[in-house]
Amino acid sequence: MLIILLIVLLALYTPTQAHSWVEELTLIAPNGTFVGTPGYARGNYLRTTSGFSDTTMTYLIPPNTRQNVTQILPTDKMCKDTQQDQTQSEGSPRLEASAGAAIALRYQENGHVTLPQNQPGKPANRGTVYVYGTTQPKTGEKFLDVHGAWTQDGTGGDGRGVLLSVQNYDDGRCYQVNSGQISETRQTKYTHTADPRMGTDLWCQQDIKLPSDAPSGTPYTLYWVWDWPTGAGGDPTYPNGKAEIYTTCMDVDLVNKVGKQAIKSDYETDQDLNNAAIPSQFDALGDAISSQLSAQPSSQASSQSSSQPTSQPTTFVTSLAATGVEPKTVTVTDWEISTSTSIGINHIVPTTNSPGSQTHLRADHYSGTYNLDSFLLYLAIPCPRDRGTNGWNNGLDFANPTLNVYSTTQTLQTGWLFLVDIIFSS
């Protein structure tokens, strides 16, 4: 009993500057309950291990030593130095699962969700989390070779891996116990008994489905990416914004069917939250990435957009390698897929003019046809400080974009992001 109490007390302690990583991986049964023995990241440091600190597990891109805080370089690595190789630390084994299994990647929010006022300029959804998977990992894997390159269908980038999941960092339920309004509301709504792993906090999670065709007998590598940018103008310390990305690298031992890890059936309601998947994420397992994201509730915001240069993968991924333009996150909503891969576009007209709100853009005055990849890239180019109610023309010179503003009645800061309402032309 004393040992369990000590572990709970350790779990309750969270440094004020703590960030997040995948604490553990857990199998999800067909009813949405966690089952089996948890697995851990490469080179994992348990919180009960002597010498543990936040820095033993966090990995930041770009590093704090880089002068340009918005710059992500082609040489930046996906994994922390201690997670470069497929090795486990003592007491932190890999998760064992079969192909097609549902698993939860669990992490602590550390106040990033429940105390948003402590981090000005951050996106309302507290950032976006991605999971990529591969059977062909590389030592020294480059971040940009994976993030924004690998796609759900496996055809993106170098074709070695796939995008498995995109979710809000805030899963809509998790909390750190503190006096913040969000925390107190969730403590009441999502009550649970303190346990040795989480203490009284309730960890966040990202529920994913392993590929059904992944080969047994080999490790399957997962790259977890948390994109948590500071928007331009959101924090006076970073007037042009700041890129802030954290990753965790881990492997799953693929074995023949293990326990109750068949495909999902019916989620069991009113189950113990210490061992329960997120219902909306669980129900969306195996769906298209856009469906996973839209199905997920969040008490703070439904927006996935952020205001910092970064590459958000979608079914249609922009290719920036030859452009010299730093990408921006673009969330495409209310869209229909057609048989065409092109769209005609000349003007982009803002449909709202309220600085600080989500600004929806619509395509207007169709003339000329550009392939879909170029169109998404066009939307990813930073907007000017001044833009008019009538929109602008763009010559689609991606390396040197020029925006001809018709009027300057509204002002937005460079680098703001927008939700985009688009119907692809047929």
Tab-separated table of C-alpha atoms in Angstrom:
chain	number	residue	atom	x	y	z
A	1	MET	CA	0.000	0.000	0.000
A	2	LEU	CA	2.866	2.355	0.843
A	3	ILE	CA	4.500	1.693	-2.534
A	4	ILE	CA	1.276	2.434	-4.407
A	5	LEU	CA	0.789	5.653	-2.419
A	6	LEU	CA	4.334	6.756	-3.224
A	7	ILE	CA	3.780	6.163	-6.942
A	8	VAL	CA	0.552	8.169	-6.840
A	9	LEU	CA	2.306	11.068	-5.112
A	10	LEU	CA	5.055	11.024	-7.722
A	11	ALA	CA	2.458	11.042	-10.463
A	12	LEU	CA	0.841	14.084	-8.890
A	13	TYR	CA	4.033	16.116	-9.118
A	14	THR	CA	4.282	18.021	-12.396
A	15	PRO	CA	6.944	20.686	-13.033
A	16	THR	CA	5.493	24.024	-14.123
A	17	GLN	CA	7.398	23.887	-17.414
A	18	ALA	CA	6.682	20.208	-18.118
A	19	HIS	CA	5.789	19.264	-21.640
A	20	SER	CA	4.416	16.052	-23.082
A	21	TRP	CA	5.490	12.742	-24.530
A	22	VAL	CA	3.833	9.358	-24.936
A	23	GLU	CA	3.900	7.872	-21.444
A	24	GLU	CA	2.577	4.474	-22.477
A	25	LEU	CA	0.845	2.484	-25.196
A	26	THR	CA	-2.113	0.263	-24.338
A	27	LEU	CA	-4.265	-2.232	-26.237
A	28	ILE	CA	-7.955	-1.390	-26.600
A	29	ALA	CA	-10.518	-4.208	-26.425
A	30	PRO	CA	-13.589	-4.266	-28.728
A	31	ASN	CA	-15.678	-2.580	-26.013
A	32	GLY	CA	-13.248	0.335	-25.685
A	33	THR	CA	-11.517	-0.869	-22.507
A	34	PHE	CA	-7.740	-0.929	-22.062
A	35	VAL	CA	-6.412	-4.467	-21.713
A	36	GLY	CA	-3.099	-6.248	-21.366
A	37	THR	CA	0.339	-5.033	-20.368
A	38	PRO	CA	1.272	-1.487	-21.425
A	39	GLY	CA	4.214	-0.764	-23.692
A	40	TYR	CA	6.633	2.147	-23.712
A	41	ALA	CA	8.671	4.381	-25.990
A	42	ARG	CA	12.248	3.713	-26.983
A	43	GLY	CA	14.750	4.562	-24.246
A	44	ASN	CA	11.922	5.270	-21.823
A	45	TYR	CA	12.546	6.808	-18.413
A	46	LEU	CA	9.839	5.860	-15.945
A	47	ARG	CA	8.888	8.679	-13.601
A	48	THR	CA	9.942	6.474	-10.690
A	49	THR	CA	13.448	6.022	-12.126
A	50	SER	CA	16.323	7.720	-10.328
A	51	GLY	CA	17.484	10.743	-12.296
A	52	PHE	CA	14.176	11.251	-14.100
A	53	SER	CA	13.390	14.776	-15.253
A	54	ASP	CA	11.273	16.373	-17.950
A	55	THR	CA	14.297	16.637	-20.241
A	56	THR	CA	14.961	12.891	-20.186
A	57	MET	CA	11.875	12.349	-22.351
A	58	THR	CA	11.053	15.586	-24.182
A	59	TYR	CA	12.432	16.338	-27.633
A	60	LEU	CA	11.883	19.786	-29.131
A	61	ILE	CA	11.950	20.866	-32.778
A	62	PRO	CA	13.405	23.396	-33.444
A	63	PRO	CA	15.825	23.299	-30.501
A	64	ASN	CA	15.933	26.249	-28.114
A	65	THR	CA	19.459	26.998	-29.311
A	66	ARG	CA	18.268	27.933	-32.818
A	67	GLN	CA	18.149	31.673	-33.412
A	68	ASN	CA	15.283	31.504	-35.899
A	69	VAL	CA	12.487	30.082	-33.769
A	70	THR	CA	10.200	29.511	-36.766
A	71	GLN	CA	12.744	27.506	-38.746
A	72	ILE	CA	12.610	23.747	-39.186
A	73	LEU	CA	15.594	22.415	-41.113
A	74	PRO	CA	15.855	19.405	-43.439
A	75	THR	CA	18.551	18.102	-41.094
A	76	ASP	CA	16.285	18.079	-38.021
A	77	LYS	CA	15.787	14.538	-36.794
A	78	MET	CA	12.479	12.939	-35.978
A	79	CYS	CA	13.670	11.261	-32.784
A	80	LYS	CA	15.483	12.256	-29.623
A	81	ASP	CA	19.066	10.952	-29.427
A	82	THR	CA	18.012	8.326	-26.883
A	83	GLN	CA	15.246	7.154	-29.243
A	84	GLN	CA	17.240	6.846	-32.469
A	85	ASP	CA	17.560	3.065	-32.225
A	86	GLN	CA	14.931	0.392	-31.645
A	87	THR	CA	16.024	-0.328	-28.089
A	88	GLN	CA	14.072	-0.459	-24.842
A	89	SER	CA	15.203	0.503	-21.370
A	90	GLU	CA	14.938	-1.908	-18.457
A	91	GLY	CA	11.413	-2.145	-17.102
A	92	SER	CA	9.870	-0.450	-20.152
A	93	PRO	CA	9.065	-3.174	-22.690
A	94	ARG	CA	7.449	-2.693	-26.074
A	95	LEU	CA	3.751	-3.122	-26.496
A	96	GLU	CA	2.773	-6.417	-28.092
A	97	ALA	CA	-0.095	-6.225	-30.564
A	98	SER	CA	-1.307	-7.830	-33.738
A	99	ALA	CA	-1.912	-6.213	-37.100
A	100	GLY	CA	-5.147	-4.234	-37.119
A	101	ALA	CA	-5.206	-3.806	-33.347
A	102	ALA	CA	-6.592	-0.672	-31.715
A	103	ILE	CA	-4.172	0.980	-29.306
A	104	ALA	CA	-4.116	4.119	-27.169
A	105	LEU	CA	-1.120	6.436	-26.952
A	106	ARG	CA	-1.409	8.166	-23.572
A	107	TYR	CA	0.207	11.438	-22.521
A	108	GLN	CA	-0.152	14.057	-19.785
A	109	GLU	CA	-1.520	17.495	-20.602
A	110	ASN	CA	0.505	19.181	-17.821
A	111	GLY	CA	-1.704	22.271	-17.802
A	112	HIS	CA	-1.419	22.934	-21.529
A	113	VAL	CA	-5.138	22.148	-21.843
A	114	THR	CA	-6.496	23.262	-18.486
A	115	LEU	CA	-4.401	26.420	-18.007
A	116	PRO	CA	-4.378	27.946	-21.514
A	117	GLN	CA	-3.747	31.442	-20.149
A	118	ASN	CA	-0.230	30.338	-19.205
A	119	GLN	CA	0.740	29.915	-22.867
A	120	PRO	CA	-0.321	32.953	-24.933
A	121	GLY	CA	-0.652	32.633	-28.668
A	122	LYS	CA	-1.268	28.896	-28.713
A	123	PRO	CA	-4.001	27.281	-30.856
A	124	ALA	CA	-7.347	26.708	-29.161
A	125	ASN	CA	-7.172	22.943	-29.621
A	126	ARG	CA	-3.797	23.041	-27.822
A	127	GLY	CA	-2.058	21.878	-30.937
A	128	THR	CA	-2.463	18.917	-33.229
A	129	VAL	CA	-1.089	15.419	-32.692
A	130	TYR	CA	-0.095	13.104	-35.527
A	131	VAL	CA	0.915	9.452	-35.594
A	132	TYR	CA	2.944	7.979	-38.451
A	133	GLY	CA	3.743	4.288	-38.870
A	134	THR	CA	6.385	2.315	-40.754
A	135	THR	CA	8.062	-1.077	-40.961
A	136	GLN	CA	11.132	0.611	-42.458
A	137	PRO	CA	12.413	3.129	-39.890
A	138	LYS	CA	15.794	4.760	-40.272
A	139	THR	CA	18.381	5.589	-37.661
A	140	GLY	CA	18.678	9.356	-37.956
A	141	GLU	CA	15.190	9.631	-39.516
A	142	LYS	CA	14.678	13.198	-40.746
A	143	PHE	CA	11.611	14.996	-39.433
A	144	LEU	CA	10.583	16.578	-42.744
A	145	ASP	CA	11.006	13.268	-44.572
A	146	VAL	CA	8.049	12.051	-42.523
A	147	HIS	CA	5.928	14.933	-41.235
A	148	GLY	CA	3.939	16.515	-44.028
A	149	ALA	CA	5.239	13.897	-46.450
A	150	TRP	CA	3.791	10.503	-45.520
A	151	THR	CA	0.099	10.151	-46.312
A	152	GLN	CA	-2.749	7.914	-45.238
A	153	ASP	CA	-2.619	5.932	-48.474
A	154	GLY	CA	1.138	5.377	-48.206
A	155	THR	CA	2.010	7.143	-51.461
A	156	GLY	CA	3.454	10.319	-49.959
A	157	GLY	CA	7.103	11.171	-49.507
A	158	ASP	CA	9.464	8.265	-49.996
A	159	GLY	CA	6.624	5.764	-49.553
A	160	ARG	CA	8.168	4.040	-46.528
A	161	GLY	CA	5.336	4.845	-44.135
A	162	VAL	CA	1.792	6.042	-43.586
A	163	LEU	CA	-0.102	8.696	-41.668
A	164	LEU	CA	-2.242	6.777	-39.169
A	165	SER	CA	-3.982	9.498	-37.182
A	166	VAL	CA	-4.490	13.244	-36.755
A	167	GLN	CA	-6.257	14.492	-33.624
A	168	ASN	CA	-6.561	17.457	-31.304
A	169	TYR	CA	-3.971	17.461	-28.537
A	170	ASP	CA	-6.923	18.164	-26.236
A	171	ASP	CA	-8.966	14.977	-26.411
A	172	GLY	CA	-11.933	16.767	-24.812
A	173	ARG	CA	-11.736	14.830	-21.557
A	174	CYS	CA	-8.218	14.899	-20.071
A	175	TYR	CA	-7.124	17.180	-17.262
A	176	GLN	CA	-4.454	18.016	-14.739
A	177	VAL	CA	-5.938	18.654	-11.304
A	178	ASN	CA	-5.637	22.393	-10.678
A	179	SER	CA	-7.854	25.368	-9.836
A	180	GLY	CA	-8.466	26.368	-13.457
A	181	GLN	CA	-12.045	26.473	-14.712
A	182	ILE	CA	-11.480	23.845	-17.395
A	183	SER	CA	-9.906	21.460	-14.907
A	184	GLU	CA	-12.613	21.932	-12.290
A	185	THR	CA	-15.345	21.390	-14.880
A	186	ARG	CA	-13.732	18.210	-16.136
A	187	GLN	CA	-13.000	16.918	-12.647
A	188	THR	CA	-16.736	17.055	-12.032
A	189	LYS	CA	-17.764	15.626	-15.386
A	190	TYR	CA	-15.055	12.966	-15.760
A	191	THR	CA	-14.512	11.641	-12.262
A	192	HIS	CA	-12.213	8.702	-11.651
A	193	THR	CA	-10.365	6.995	-8.837
A	194	ALA	CA	-6.700	7.933	-8.428
A	195	ASP	CA	-4.475	5.147	-9.685
A	196	PRO	CA	-0.726	4.383	-9.544
A	197	ARG	CA	-0.077	5.650	-13.081
A	198	MET	CA	-2.077	8.849	-13.350
A	199	GLY	CA	-2.654	9.843	-9.750
A	200	THR	CA	-5.712	12.123	-9.663
A	201	ASP	CA	-5.041	13.549	-13.121
A	202	LEU	CA	-6.737	12.073	-16.176
A	203	TRP	CA	-4.305	11.555	-19.020
A	204	CYS	CA	-4.958	12.510	-22.628
A	205	GLN	CA	-4.884	9.880	-25.337
A	206	GLN	CA	-4.731	9.388	-29.078
A	207	ASP	CA	-6.437	6.201	-30.221
A	208	ILE	CA	-5.145	4.611	-33.410
A	209	LYS	CA	-5.560	1.442	-35.432
A	210	LEU	CA	-2.485	-0.419	-36.625
A	211	PRO	CA	-2.483	-1.355	-40.318
A	212	SER	CA	-4.215	-4.679	-40.884
A	213	ASP	CA	-1.540	-5.728	-43.383
A	214	ALA	CA	1.438	-5.096	-41.089
A	215	PRO	CA	3.628	-8.238	-41.021
A	216	SER	CA	3.870	-10.264	-37.816
A	217	GLY	CA	7.237	-11.073	-36.312
A	218	THR	CA	8.722	-7.608	-36.819
A	219	PRO	CA	8.587	-4.321	-34.885
A	220	TYR	CA	6.226	-1.669	-36.206
A	221	THR	CA	7.522	1.860	-35.626
A	222	LEU	CA	5.298	4.747	-34.555
A	223	TYR	CA	6.271	8.421	-34.657
A	224	TRP	CA	4.112	10.685	-32.475
A	225	VAL	CA	4.266	14.396	-33.345
A	226	TRP	CA	2.731	17.200	-31.277
A	227	ASP	CA	2.621	20.455	-33.243
A	228	TRP	CA	2.074	23.272	-30.721
A	229	PRO	CA	2.958	26.582	-32.374
A	230	THR	CA	2.799	30.109	-31.050
A	231	GLY	CA	0.971	32.327	-33.508
A	232	ALA	CA	2.384	35.554	-34.895
A	233	GLY	CA	1.355	38.415	-32.644
A	234	GLY	CA	0.093	36.073	-29.943
A	235	ASP	CA	3.065	36.440	-27.608
A	236	PRO	CA	5.171	39.630	-27.462
A	237	THR	CA	8.258	37.504	-26.878
A	238	TYR	CA	7.785	36.017	-30.359
A	239	PRO	CA	6.246	38.719	-32.590
A	240	ASN	CA	6.618	36.508	-35.677
A	241	GLY	CA	5.455	33.373	-33.919
A	242	LYS	CA	7.374	30.315	-32.820
A	243	ALA	CA	7.482	26.735	-34.020
A	244	GLU	CA	7.230	24.257	-31.151
A	245	ILE	CA	7.031	20.575	-31.960
A	246	TYR	CA	7.569	17.582	-29.681
A	247	THR	CA	7.995	13.977	-30.771
A	248	THR	CA	8.094	10.503	-29.271
A	249	CYS	CA	9.450	7.496	-31.162
A	250	MET	CA	8.327	3.991	-30.241
A	251	ASP	CA	7.918	0.478	-31.577
A	252	VAL	CA	5.237	-2.190	-31.277
A	253	ASP	CA	6.127	-5.877	-31.487
A	254	LEU	CA	3.750	-7.348	-34.050
A	255	VAL	CA	2.643	-10.811	-33.007
A	256	ASN	CA	-0.191	-13.174	-33.774
A	257	LYS	CA	-3.525	-12.162	-32.296
A	258	VAL	CA	-3.166	-11.133	-28.646
A	259	GLY	CA	-6.071	-11.341	-26.221
A	260	LYS	CA	-9.136	-9.184	-26.778
A	261	GLN	CA	-7.836	-6.928	-29.516
A	262	ALA	CA	-10.225	-7.772	-32.298
A	263	ILE	CA	-11.743	-5.037	-34.423
A	264	LYS	CA	-14.057	-2.653	-32.632
A	265	SER	CA	-17.611	-3.657	-31.783
A	266	ASP	CA	-19.741	-1.629	-29.379
A	267	TYR	CA	-18.233	0.904	-27.011
A	268	GLU	CA	-19.216	0.207	-23.424
A	269	THR	CA	-20.561	3.348	-21.810
A	270	ASP	CA	-20.084	4.247	-18.133
A	271	GLN	CA	-16.848	2.300	-17.858
A	272	ASP	CA	-13.919	3.180	-15.601
A	273	LEU	CA	-12.208	6.216	-17.134
A	274	ASN	CA	-8.835	4.987	-15.892
A	275	ASN	CA	-9.033	2.319	-18.578
A	276	ALA	CA	-11.290	3.676	-21.295
A	277	ALA	CA	-10.700	4.868	-24.848
A	278	ILE	CA	-12.159	8.166	-26.063
A	279	PRO	CA	-15.562	7.211	-27.554
A	280	SER	CA	-15.393	9.537	-30.573
A	281	GLN	CA	-11.848	8.469	-31.440
A	282	PHE	CA	-12.687	4.797	-30.915
A	283	ASP	CA	-15.736	5.026	-33.173
A	284	ALA	CA	-13.657	6.673	-35.921
A	285	LEU	CA	-10.867	4.076	-35.954
A	286	GLY	CA	-10.150	3.009	-39.502
A	287	ASP	CA	-11.952	6.006	-41.013
A	288	ALA	CA	-10.372	8.632	-43.238
A	289	ILE	CA	-8.176	11.111	-41.381
A	290	SER	CA	-10.601	13.984	-42.003
A	291	SER	CA	-13.409	11.921	-40.463
A	292	GLN	CA	-11.335	11.118	-37.388
A	293	LEU	CA	-10.659	14.791	-36.794
A	294	SER	CA	-14.185	16.056	-37.365
A	295	ALA	CA	-15.622	13.392	-35.071
A	296	GLN	CA	-13.559	14.474	-32.096
A	297	PRO	CA	-15.160	16.897	-29.616
A	298	SER	CA	-13.239	19.488	-27.664
A	299	SER	CA	-14.607	21.703	-24.930
A	300	GLN	CA	-12.271	24.490	-25.980
A	301	ALA	CA	-12.595	24.663	-29.759
A	302	SER	CA	-13.200	22.567	-32.805
A	303	SER	CA	-10.566	24.362	-34.837
A	304	GLN	CA	-7.505	22.462	-35.904
A	305	SER	CA	-5.831	25.489	-37.393
A	306	SER	CA	-2.731	27.045	-35.925
A	307	SER	CA	-0.993	30.243	-36.794
A	308	GLN	CA	2.546	29.048	-37.192
A	309	PRO	CA	4.501	27.781	-40.184
A	310	THR	CA	4.138	24.032	-40.153
A	311	SER	CA	3.017	21.303	-42.470
A	312	GLN	CA	-0.348	19.725	-41.759
A	313	PRO	CA	-0.800	16.506	-43.708
A	314	THR	CA	-4.199	15.828	-45.249
A	315	THR	CA	-5.404	13.453	-47.920
A	316	PHE	CA	-3.921	15.967	-50.325
A	317	VAL	CA	-0.427	16.904	-49.205
A	318	THR	CA	1.347	19.960	-50.521
A	319	SER	CA	4.838	19.525	-51.887
A	320	LEU	CA	7.123	22.322	-50.730
A	321	ALA	CA	10.539	20.897	-51.535
A	322	ALA	CA	11.148	23.025	-54.635
A	323	THR	CA	9.383	26.195	-53.574
A	324	GLY	CA	11.502	27.760	-50.856
A	325	VAL	CA	8.268	28.764	-49.104
A	326	GLU	CA	7.810	27.845	-45.459
A	327	PRO	CA	4.483	26.000	-45.192
A	328	LYS	CA	1.497	27.096	-43.193
A	329	THR	CA	-1.130	24.845	-41.673
A	330	VAL	CA	-4.315	24.836	-43.734
A	331	THR	CA	-7.484	23.119	-42.612
A	332	VAL	CA	-9.901	22.398	-45.443
A	333	THR	CA	-13.548	22.126	-44.409
A	334	ASP	CA	-16.868	21.635	-46.191
A	335	TRP	CA	-15.222	20.021	-49.177
A	336	GLU	CA	-16.216	17.443	-51.705
A	337	ILE	CA	-13.867	15.155	-53.598
A	338	SER	CA	-14.390	15.124	-57.348
A	339	THR	CA	-12.809	13.043	-60.056
A	340	SER	CA	-10.786	16.077	-61.075
A	341	THR	CA	-7.445	16.977	-59.528
A	342	SER	CA	-7.658	20.634	-60.517
A	343	ILE	CA	-9.468	23.772	-59.494
A	344	GLY	CA	-9.927	27.105	-61.184
A	345	ILE	CA	-9.051	30.022	-58.965
A	346	ASN	CA	-8.079	33.656	-59.373
A	347	HIS	CA	-9.396	35.581	-56.379
A	348	ILE	CA	-9.709	34.534	-52.757
A	349	VAL	CA	-12.346	36.570	-50.966
A	350	PRO	CA	-12.524	36.741	-47.139
A	351	THR	CA	-16.039	36.054	-45.882
A	352	THR	CA	-15.400	37.534	-42.432
A	353	ASN	CA	-13.360	40.551	-41.435
A	354	SER	CA	-12.867	40.080	-37.708
A	355	PRO	CA	-9.197	39.978	-36.672
A	356	GLY	CA	-8.626	37.292	-34.065
A	357	SER	CA	-11.464	35.086	-35.249
A	358	GLN	CA	-11.347	32.158	-37.607
A	359	THR	CA	-11.543	33.726	-41.037
A	360	HIS	CA	-13.193	31.680	-43.729
A	361	LEU	CA	-11.986	32.141	-47.276
A	362	ARG	CA	-13.930	31.178	-50.346
A	363	ALA	CA	-12.913	30.693	-53.935
A	364	ASP	CA	-14.396	33.314	-56.261
A	365	HIS	CA	-14.091	34.624	-59.827
A	366	TYR	CA	-12.914	31.376	-61.341
A	367	SER	CA	-10.428	31.850	-64.142
A	368	GLY	CA	-7.505	29.663	-64.994
A	369	THR	CA	-6.933	26.127	-63.785
A	370	TYR	CA	-4.241	24.962	-61.386
A	371	ASN	CA	-3.619	21.493	-60.093
A	372	LEU	CA	-4.925	20.704	-56.637
A	373	ASP	CA	-1.488	20.423	-55.061
A	374	SER	CA	-0.610	23.922	-56.200
A	375	PHE	CA	-3.917	25.257	-54.976
A	376	LEU	CA	-3.374	23.993	-51.443
A	377	LEU	CA	0.144	25.356	-51.532
A	378	TYR	CA	-1.209	28.716	-52.635
A	379	LEU	CA	-3.445	28.807	-49.590
A	380	ALA	CA	-0.444	27.960	-47.417
A	381	ILE	CA	1.454	31.113	-48.412
A	382	PRO	CA	1.500	33.723	-45.594
A	383	CYS	CA	-1.122	36.427	-45.970
A	384	PRO	CA	-0.038	40.089	-45.946
A	385	ARG	CA	-0.516	42.398	-42.987
A	386	ASP	CA	-3.019	44.406	-45.022
A	387	ARG	CA	-5.661	42.755	-47.052
A	388	GLY	CA	-8.829	44.139	-48.534
A	389	THR	CA	-12.440	43.099	-48.442
A	390	ASN	CA	-12.215	42.356	-52.155
A	391	GLY	CA	-9.356	39.911	-51.787
A	392	TRP	CA	-6.216	39.746	-53.887
A	393	ASN	CA	-4.702	38.305	-57.017
A	394	ASN	CA	-1.787	35.930	-56.839
A	395	GLY	CA	0.515	35.037	-59.704
A	396	LEU	CA	1.115	31.607	-58.109
A	397	ASP	CA	4.854	32.175	-58.059
A	398	PHE	CA	5.311	30.031	-54.972
A	399	ALA	CA	8.975	30.840	-54.410
A	400	ASN	CA	8.296	34.595	-54.563
A	401	PRO	CA	4.589	35.138	-53.882
A	402	THR	CA	3.217	38.571	-54.721
A	403	LEU	CA	-0.174	39.639	-53.453
A	404	ASN	CA	-1.899	42.581	-55.147
A	405	VAL	CA	-4.250	43.999	-52.543
A	406	TYR	CA	-7.203	45.997	-53.839
A	407	SER	CA	-7.922	47.807	-50.576
A	408	THR	CA	-6.545	47.925	-47.063
A	409	THR	CA	-9.612	48.325	-44.933
A	410	GLN	CA	-8.724	45.442	-42.649
A	411	THR	CA	-5.457	44.428	-41.040
A	412	LEU	CA	-4.319	40.926	-40.192
A	413	GLN	CA	-0.919	39.913	-38.936
A	414	THR	CA	1.461	38.073	-41.209
A	415	GLY	CA	1.209	34.350	-40.750
A	416	TRP	CA	-2.363	34.063	-39.496
A	417	LEU	CA	-4.095	30.839	-40.480
A	418	PHE	CA	-7.526	30.419	-41.934
A	419	LEU	CA	-10.108	27.725	-42.240
A	420	VAL	CA	-10.875	27.331	-45.914
A	421	ASP	CA	-14.262	26.544	-47.424
A	422	ILE	CA	-13.623	24.898	-50.784
A	423	ILE	CA	-15.593	22.789	-53.231
A	424	PHE	CA	-13.242	21.170	-55.700
A	425	SER	CA	-14.131	21.769	-59.328
A	426	SER	CA	-15.164	18.840	-61.451
